[in-house]
Amino acid sequence: MTTLQVAQIVRCTEAEGPGRRSALWLQGCPLRCPGCCNPEMLPFEGGESRTVASLLDEVRQSVEQERIEGVTLLGGEPFSHADGAAEFAEQVRELGLTVMIFSGFQLEDIEVDPDSRVRRLLAATDILVDGPYDRTRPEPSRRWIGSANQRIHHLTERSDPNDPRWRTPNTLEVRLVDGEVTVNGFPAHNATGLWRRLGPVRLD
């Protein structure tokens, strides 16, 4: 069975793309962007091995219980997990949901990648935010975008570039689940240090 190495899952969030979405962070990234927001997700070792089938079961539950409208893949680097991620994204779209991906690679490089699995994942993507994170160029106005060099590509008609939600303020979500505090989203630039220090915290 196809598996993915998963670092974190948030079953319903409004801080990782337009609308109510499930967000899936993958474990492992070959890039080393200075100031990466998720440095603990850079090594390919770690995380939890999950079957695509089990992840889809969670997505279906989120559709029923939280009425999500899409799934966002982050990392780590989703295109470095293209085999399992492509299968997952294709089946997510069969459920009528949109797929959004944050990638440190640029679209032009993804399009010519010789790995057919990478192109298969791109074909199952509705919204792509591309480009390496640049901590010296914080994004002041576009929601869900980390740095000003990164671009938003609406790859299918299932995503609307004129959706007003792209122009609303960023949010930071803090949760307490089973005694652990987790944080996701995009804080104000001057609060990023606090965000990283908080990270996942176990409250026993």
PDB file of C-alpha atoms in Angstrom:
ATOM      1  CA  MET A   1       0.000   0.000   0.000  1.00  0.00           C
ATOM      2  CA  THR A   2       1.217   3.498  -0.828  1.00  0.00           C
ATOM      3  CA  THR A   3       2.424   5.471   2.179  1.00  0.00           C
ATOM      4  CA  LEU A   4       3.417   9.036   3.033  1.00  0.00           C
ATOM      5  CA  GLN A   5       5.751  10.219   5.767  1.00  0.00           C
ATOM      6  CA  VAL A   6       3.583  12.649   7.735  1.00  0.00           C
ATOM      7  CA  ALA A   7       4.901  15.263  10.150  1.00  0.00           C
ATOM      8  CA  GLN A   8       1.581  16.802  11.214  1.00  0.00           C
ATOM      9  CA  ILE A   9      -2.100  16.871  10.344  1.00  0.00           C
ATOM     10  CA  VAL A  10      -4.690  19.535  11.127  1.00  0.00           C
ATOM     11  CA  ARG A  11      -8.084  18.207  10.183  1.00  0.00           C
ATOM     12  CA  CYS A  12      -9.761  21.603   9.840  1.00  0.00           C
ATOM     13  CA  THR A  13      -8.023  24.961   9.497  1.00  0.00           C
ATOM     14  CA  GLU A  14      -8.628  28.340   7.892  1.00  0.00           C
ATOM     15  CA  ALA A  15      -4.966  29.361   8.188  1.00  0.00           C
ATOM     16  CA  GLU A  16      -3.491  27.279   5.355  1.00  0.00           C
ATOM     17  CA  GLY A  17      -5.445  28.357   2.293  1.00  0.00           C
ATOM     18  CA  PRO A  18      -8.885  29.581   1.262  1.00  0.00           C
ATOM     19  CA  GLY A  19     -11.853  28.199   3.143  1.00  0.00           C
ATOM     20  CA  ARG A  20     -12.030  25.380   5.639  1.00  0.00           C
ATOM     21  CA  ARG A  21      -9.291  22.903   4.771  1.00  0.00           C
ATOM     22  CA  SER A  22      -7.458  19.870   6.038  1.00  0.00           C
ATOM     23  CA  ALA A  23      -3.703  20.495   6.137  1.00  0.00           C
ATOM     24  CA  LEU A  24      -1.066  17.801   5.819  1.00  0.00           C
ATOM     25  CA  TRP A  25       2.617  18.508   6.529  1.00  0.00           C
ATOM     26  CA  LEU A  26       5.026  15.973   5.013  1.00  0.00           C
ATOM     27  CA  GLN A  27       8.304  15.019   6.680  1.00  0.00           C
ATOM     28  CA  GLY A  28      11.400  15.779   4.617  1.00  0.00           C
ATOM     29  CA  CYS A  29      12.704  18.571   2.378  1.00  0.00           C
ATOM     30  CA  PRO A  30      15.936  18.817   0.343  1.00  0.00           C
ATOM     31  CA  LEU A  31      15.915  22.627   0.508  1.00  0.00           C
ATOM     32  CA  ARG A  32      17.432  24.565   3.382  1.00  0.00           C
ATOM     33  CA  CYS A  33      15.802  27.995   3.248  1.00  0.00           C
ATOM     34  CA  PRO A  34      17.303  30.221   5.973  1.00  0.00           C
ATOM     35  CA  GLY A  35      14.664  30.905   8.605  1.00  0.00           C
ATOM     36  CA  CYS A  36      12.473  27.968   7.550  1.00  0.00           C
ATOM     37  CA  CYS A  37       9.270  28.005   9.577  1.00  0.00           C
ATOM     38  CA  ASN A  38       9.343  24.214  10.024  1.00  0.00           C
ATOM     39  CA  PRO A  39      13.003  23.210  10.528  1.00  0.00           C
ATOM     40  CA  GLU A  40      11.977  20.064  12.381  1.00  0.00           C
ATOM     41  CA  MET A  41      10.342  18.857   9.160  1.00  0.00           C
ATOM     42  CA  LEU A  42      13.498  19.136   7.019  1.00  0.00           C
ATOM     43  CA  PRO A  43      15.003  15.677   7.789  1.00  0.00           C
ATOM     44  CA  PHE A  44      13.475  12.804   5.863  1.00  0.00           C
ATOM     45  CA  GLU A  45      13.789  10.703   8.987  1.00  0.00           C
ATOM     46  CA  GLY A  46      10.974  11.072  11.483  1.00  0.00           C
ATOM     47  CA  GLY A  47       7.284  11.712  11.268  1.00  0.00           C
ATOM     48  CA  GLU A  48       4.777   8.907  10.972  1.00  0.00           C
ATOM     49  CA  SER A  49       4.338   6.542   8.056  1.00  0.00           C
ATOM     50  CA  ARG A  50       0.689   6.646   6.986  1.00  0.00           C
ATOM     51  CA  THR A  51      -1.086   4.870   4.183  1.00  0.00           C
ATOM     52  CA  VAL A  52      -2.836   7.001   1.603  1.00  0.00           C
ATOM     53  CA  ALA A  53      -6.016   5.057   2.350  1.00  0.00           C
ATOM     54  CA  SER A  54      -5.955   6.004   6.044  1.00  0.00           C
ATOM     55  CA  LEU A  55      -5.317   9.648   5.229  1.00  0.00           C
ATOM     56  CA  LEU A  56      -8.264   9.669   2.826  1.00  0.00           C
ATOM     57  CA  ASP A  57     -10.457   8.227   5.569  1.00  0.00           C
ATOM     58  CA  GLU A  58      -9.551  11.235   7.732  1.00  0.00           C
ATOM     59  CA  VAL A  59     -10.340  13.595   4.865  1.00  0.00           C
ATOM     60  CA  ARG A  60     -13.764  12.003   4.419  1.00  0.00           C
ATOM     61  CA  GLN A  61     -14.457  12.431   8.125  1.00  0.00           C
ATOM     62  CA  SER A  62     -13.440  16.091   7.876  1.00  0.00           C
ATOM     63  CA  VAL A  63     -15.830  16.573   4.963  1.00  0.00           C
ATOM     64  CA  GLU A  64     -18.679  15.135   7.008  1.00  0.00           C
ATOM     65  CA  GLN A  65     -17.851  16.692  10.371  1.00  0.00           C
ATOM     66  CA  GLU A  66     -16.089  19.984   9.556  1.00  0.00           C
ATOM     67  CA  ARG A  67     -17.396  20.527   6.018  1.00  0.00           C
ATOM     68  CA  ILE A  68     -13.966  21.227   4.572  1.00  0.00           C
ATOM     69  CA  GLU A  69     -13.683  22.361   0.954  1.00  0.00           C
ATOM     70  CA  GLY A  70     -10.085  21.433   0.246  1.00  0.00           C
ATOM     71  CA  VAL A  71      -6.789  19.914   1.338  1.00  0.00           C
ATOM     72  CA  THR A  72      -3.453  21.713   1.612  1.00  0.00           C
ATOM     73  CA  LEU A  73      -0.099  19.919   1.343  1.00  0.00           C
ATOM     74  CA  LEU A  74       2.898  21.538   3.016  1.00  0.00           C
ATOM     75  CA  GLY A  75       6.126  20.399   4.555  1.00  0.00           C
ATOM     76  CA  GLY A  76       8.689  19.567   4.298  1.00  0.00           C
ATOM     77  CA  GLU A  77       8.471  19.588   0.507  1.00  0.00           C
ATOM     78  CA  PRO A  78       5.419  17.925  -1.060  1.00  0.00           C
ATOM     79  CA  PHE A  79       7.087  17.398  -4.447  1.00  0.00           C
ATOM     80  CA  SER A  80       9.814  15.363  -2.743  1.00  0.00           C
ATOM     81  CA  HIS A  81       7.043  12.923  -1.793  1.00  0.00           C
ATOM     82  CA  ALA A  82       5.448  12.945  -5.229  1.00  0.00           C
ATOM     83  CA  ASP A  83       4.602   9.254  -5.521  1.00  0.00           C
ATOM     84  CA  GLY A  84       2.286   9.016  -2.513  1.00  0.00           C
ATOM     85  CA  ALA A  85       1.270  12.673  -2.696  1.00  0.00           C
ATOM     86  CA  ALA A  86       0.078  12.332  -6.295  1.00  0.00           C
ATOM     87  CA  GLU A  87      -2.110   9.356  -5.463  1.00  0.00           C
ATOM     88  CA  PHE A  88      -3.479  11.171  -2.422  1.00  0.00           C
ATOM     89  CA  ALA A  89      -4.160  14.419  -4.315  1.00  0.00           C
ATOM     90  CA  GLU A  90      -5.922  12.639  -7.172  1.00  0.00           C
ATOM     91  CA  GLN A  91      -8.281  10.892  -4.786  1.00  0.00           C
ATOM     92  CA  VAL A  92      -8.877  14.087  -2.804  1.00  0.00           C
ATOM     93  CA  ARG A  93     -10.048  15.757  -6.003  1.00  0.00           C
ATOM     94  CA  GLU A  94     -12.329  12.790  -6.746  1.00  0.00           C
ATOM     95  CA  LEU A  95     -14.085  13.728  -3.493  1.00  0.00           C
ATOM     96  CA  GLY A  96     -14.842  17.139  -5.014  1.00  0.00           C
ATOM     97  CA  LEU A  97     -12.216  18.977  -2.951  1.00  0.00           C
ATOM     98  CA  THR A  98      -9.500  21.345  -4.107  1.00  0.00           C
ATOM     99  CA  VAL A  99      -5.804  20.628  -3.642  1.00  0.00           C
ATOM    100  CA  MET A 100      -3.397  23.399  -2.659  1.00  0.00           C
ATOM    101  CA  ILE A 101       0.372  22.903  -2.405  1.00  0.00           C
ATOM    102  CA  PHE A 102       3.123  25.036  -0.905  1.00  0.00           C
ATOM    103  CA  SER A 103       6.440  24.234  -2.623  1.00  0.00           C
ATOM    104  CA  GLY A 104       9.944  25.649  -2.380  1.00  0.00           C
ATOM    105  CA  PHE A 105      10.487  24.734  -6.031  1.00  0.00           C
ATOM    106  CA  GLN A 106       9.361  27.000  -8.860  1.00  0.00           C
ATOM    107  CA  LEU A 107       6.616  25.996 -11.266  1.00  0.00           C
ATOM    108  CA  GLU A 108       8.931  26.155 -14.277  1.00  0.00           C
ATOM    109  CA  ASP A 109      11.250  23.570 -12.714  1.00  0.00           C
ATOM    110  CA  ILE A 110       8.387  21.314 -11.640  1.00  0.00           C
ATOM    111  CA  GLU A 111       6.922  21.325 -15.161  1.00  0.00           C
ATOM    112  CA  VAL A 112      10.151  19.997 -16.714  1.00  0.00           C
ATOM    113  CA  ASP A 113      11.067  17.574 -13.946  1.00  0.00           C
ATOM    114  CA  PRO A 114      11.916  14.228 -15.575  1.00  0.00           C
ATOM    115  CA  ASP A 115      10.118  12.355 -12.793  1.00  0.00           C
ATOM    116  CA  SER A 116       6.629  11.551 -14.068  1.00  0.00           C
ATOM    117  CA  ARG A 117       5.378  11.299 -10.475  1.00  0.00           C
ATOM    118  CA  VAL A 118       6.215  14.982  -9.932  1.00  0.00           C
ATOM    119  CA  ARG A 119       4.277  16.008 -13.031  1.00  0.00           C
ATOM    120  CA  ARG A 120       1.407  13.744 -11.957  1.00  0.00           C
ATOM    121  CA  LEU A 121       1.215  15.583  -8.630  1.00  0.00           C
ATOM    122  CA  LEU A 122       1.284  18.934 -10.411  1.00  0.00           C
ATOM    123  CA  ALA A 123      -1.603  17.807 -12.634  1.00  0.00           C
ATOM    124  CA  ALA A 124      -3.654  17.088  -9.488  1.00  0.00           C
ATOM    125  CA  THR A 125      -2.971  20.551  -8.020  1.00  0.00           C
ATOM    126  CA  ASP A 126      -5.496  23.389  -8.160  1.00  0.00           C
ATOM    127  CA  ILE A 127      -3.477  26.066  -6.345  1.00  0.00           C
ATOM    128  CA  LEU A 128       0.324  26.170  -6.186  1.00  0.00           C
ATOM    129  CA  VAL A 129       2.328  28.606  -4.079  1.00  0.00           C
ATOM    130  CA  ASP A 130       5.892  28.289  -5.344  1.00  0.00           C
ATOM    131  CA  GLY A 131       9.379  29.531  -4.578  1.00  0.00           C
ATOM    132  CA  PRO A 132      11.791  29.280  -1.648  1.00  0.00           C
ATOM    133  CA  TYR A 133      10.990  31.115   1.562  1.00  0.00           C
ATOM    134  CA  ASP A 134      13.021  34.334   1.885  1.00  0.00           C
ATOM    135  CA  ARG A 135      12.999  35.634   5.447  1.00  0.00           C
ATOM    136  CA  THR A 136      14.409  39.002   4.293  1.00  0.00           C
ATOM    137  CA  ARG A 137      11.279  39.687   2.222  1.00  0.00           C
ATOM    138  CA  PRO A 138       8.206  39.171   4.422  1.00  0.00           C
ATOM    139  CA  GLU A 139       4.923  39.327   2.524  1.00  0.00           C
ATOM    140  CA  PRO A 140       2.919  42.355   3.722  1.00  0.00           C
ATOM    141  CA  SER A 141      -0.433  41.899   2.026  1.00  0.00           C
ATOM    142  CA  ARG A 142      -1.161  38.529   0.406  1.00  0.00           C
ATOM    143  CA  ARG A 143      -2.753  36.079   2.802  1.00  0.00           C
ATOM    144  CA  TRP A 144      -1.130  32.656   3.348  1.00  0.00           C
ATOM    145  CA  ILE A 145       2.082  33.716   1.555  1.00  0.00           C
ATOM    146  CA  GLY A 146       5.345  33.620   3.517  1.00  0.00           C
ATOM    147  CA  SER A 147       7.628  35.907   1.484  1.00  0.00           C
ATOM    148  CA  ALA A 148       7.214  38.450  -1.306  1.00  0.00           C
ATOM    149  CA  ASN A 149       9.140  36.392  -3.885  1.00  0.00           C
ATOM    150  CA  GLN A 150       6.652  33.539  -3.751  1.00  0.00           C
ATOM    151  CA  ARG A 151       3.977  33.283  -6.418  1.00  0.00           C
ATOM    152  CA  ILE A 152       0.389  32.023  -6.468  1.00  0.00           C
ATOM    153  CA  HIS A 153      -0.632  29.889  -9.453  1.00  0.00           C
ATOM    154  CA  HIS A 154      -4.300  29.105  -9.976  1.00  0.00           C
ATOM    155  CA  LEU A 155      -3.845  26.029 -12.139  1.00  0.00           C
ATOM    156  CA  THR A 156      -7.465  25.023 -12.649  1.00  0.00           C
ATOM    157  CA  GLU A 157     -10.868  26.641 -12.808  1.00  0.00           C
ATOM    158  CA  ARG A 158     -11.630  25.086  -9.415  1.00  0.00           C
ATOM    159  CA  SER A 159      -9.728  27.960  -7.767  1.00  0.00           C
ATOM    160  CA  ASP A 160     -10.712  31.615  -8.036  1.00  0.00           C
ATOM    161  CA  PRO A 161      -7.924  34.230  -8.085  1.00  0.00           C
ATOM    162  CA  ASN A 162     -10.532  36.878  -7.266  1.00  0.00           C
ATOM    163  CA  ASP A 163     -11.704  35.123  -4.109  1.00  0.00           C
ATOM    164  CA  PRO A 164     -11.820  37.954  -1.503  1.00  0.00           C
ATOM    165  CA  ARG A 165     -10.443  35.606   1.151  1.00  0.00           C
ATOM    166  CA  TRP A 166      -6.979  36.062  -0.389  1.00  0.00           C
ATOM    167  CA  ARG A 167      -7.018  39.665   0.815  1.00  0.00           C
ATOM    168  CA  THR A 168      -8.120  39.118   4.411  1.00  0.00           C
ATOM    169  CA  PRO A 169      -5.640  39.286   7.330  1.00  0.00           C
ATOM    170  CA  ASN A 170      -3.487  36.295   8.168  1.00  0.00           C
ATOM    171  CA  THR A 171      -4.352  34.220  11.192  1.00  0.00           C
ATOM    172  CA  LEU A 172      -2.505  32.071  13.692  1.00  0.00           C
ATOM    173  CA  GLU A 173      -4.293  29.060  15.170  1.00  0.00           C
ATOM    174  CA  VAL A 174      -3.394  27.603  18.555  1.00  0.00           C
ATOM    175  CA  ARG A 175      -4.855  24.261  19.672  1.00  0.00           C
ATOM    176  CA  LEU A 176      -4.721  22.104  22.756  1.00  0.00           C
ATOM    177  CA  VAL A 177      -5.141  18.460  21.716  1.00  0.00           C
ATOM    178  CA  ASP A 178      -4.484  15.575  24.107  1.00  0.00           C
ATOM    179  CA  GLY A 179      -2.373  17.799  26.341  1.00  0.00           C
ATOM    180  CA  GLU A 180      -0.235  19.188  23.509  1.00  0.00           C
ATOM    181  CA  VAL A 181      -0.256  22.783  22.279  1.00  0.00           C
ATOM    182  CA  THR A 182       0.207  23.109  18.515  1.00  0.00           C
ATOM    183  CA  VAL A 183       0.424  26.237  16.387  1.00  0.00           C
ATOM    184  CA  ASN A 184      -0.162  26.713  12.677  1.00  0.00           C
ATOM    185  CA  GLY A 185      -0.750  29.640  10.380  1.00  0.00           C
ATOM    186  CA  PHE A 186       1.043  32.858   9.580  1.00  0.00           C
ATOM    187  CA  PRO A 187       1.861  35.230  12.461  1.00  0.00           C
ATOM    188  CA  ALA A 188       2.720  38.885  12.222  1.00  0.00           C
ATOM    189  CA  HIS A 189       6.381  39.229  11.190  1.00  0.00           C
ATOM    190  CA  ASN A 190       7.398  40.534  14.621  1.00  0.00           C
ATOM    191  CA  ALA A 191       5.796  37.517  16.296  1.00  0.00           C
ATOM    192  CA  THR A 192       7.589  34.836  14.301  1.00  0.00           C
ATOM    193  CA  GLY A 193      10.179  34.224  17.010  1.00  0.00           C
ATOM    194  CA  LEU A 194       7.434  33.565  19.557  1.00  0.00           C
ATOM    195  CA  TRP A 195       5.713  31.217  17.128  1.00  0.00           C
ATOM    196  CA  ARG A 196       8.873  29.138  16.707  1.00  0.00           C
ATOM    197  CA  ARG A 197       9.636  29.087  20.432  1.00  0.00           C
ATOM    198  CA  LEU A 198       6.138  27.858  21.206  1.00  0.00           C
ATOM    199  CA  GLY A 199       6.123  25.038  18.632  1.00  0.00           C
ATOM    200  CA  PRO A 200       4.495  21.800  19.781  1.00  0.00           C
ATOM    201  CA  VAL A 201       4.500  21.886  23.589  1.00  0.00           C
ATOM    202  CA  ARG A 202       3.492  18.959  25.760  1.00  0.00           C
ATOM    203  CA  LEU A 203       1.438  19.864  28.837  1.00  0.00           C
ATOM    204  CA  ASP A 204       1.574  17.002  31.349  1.00  0.00           C
TER     205      ASP A 204
END
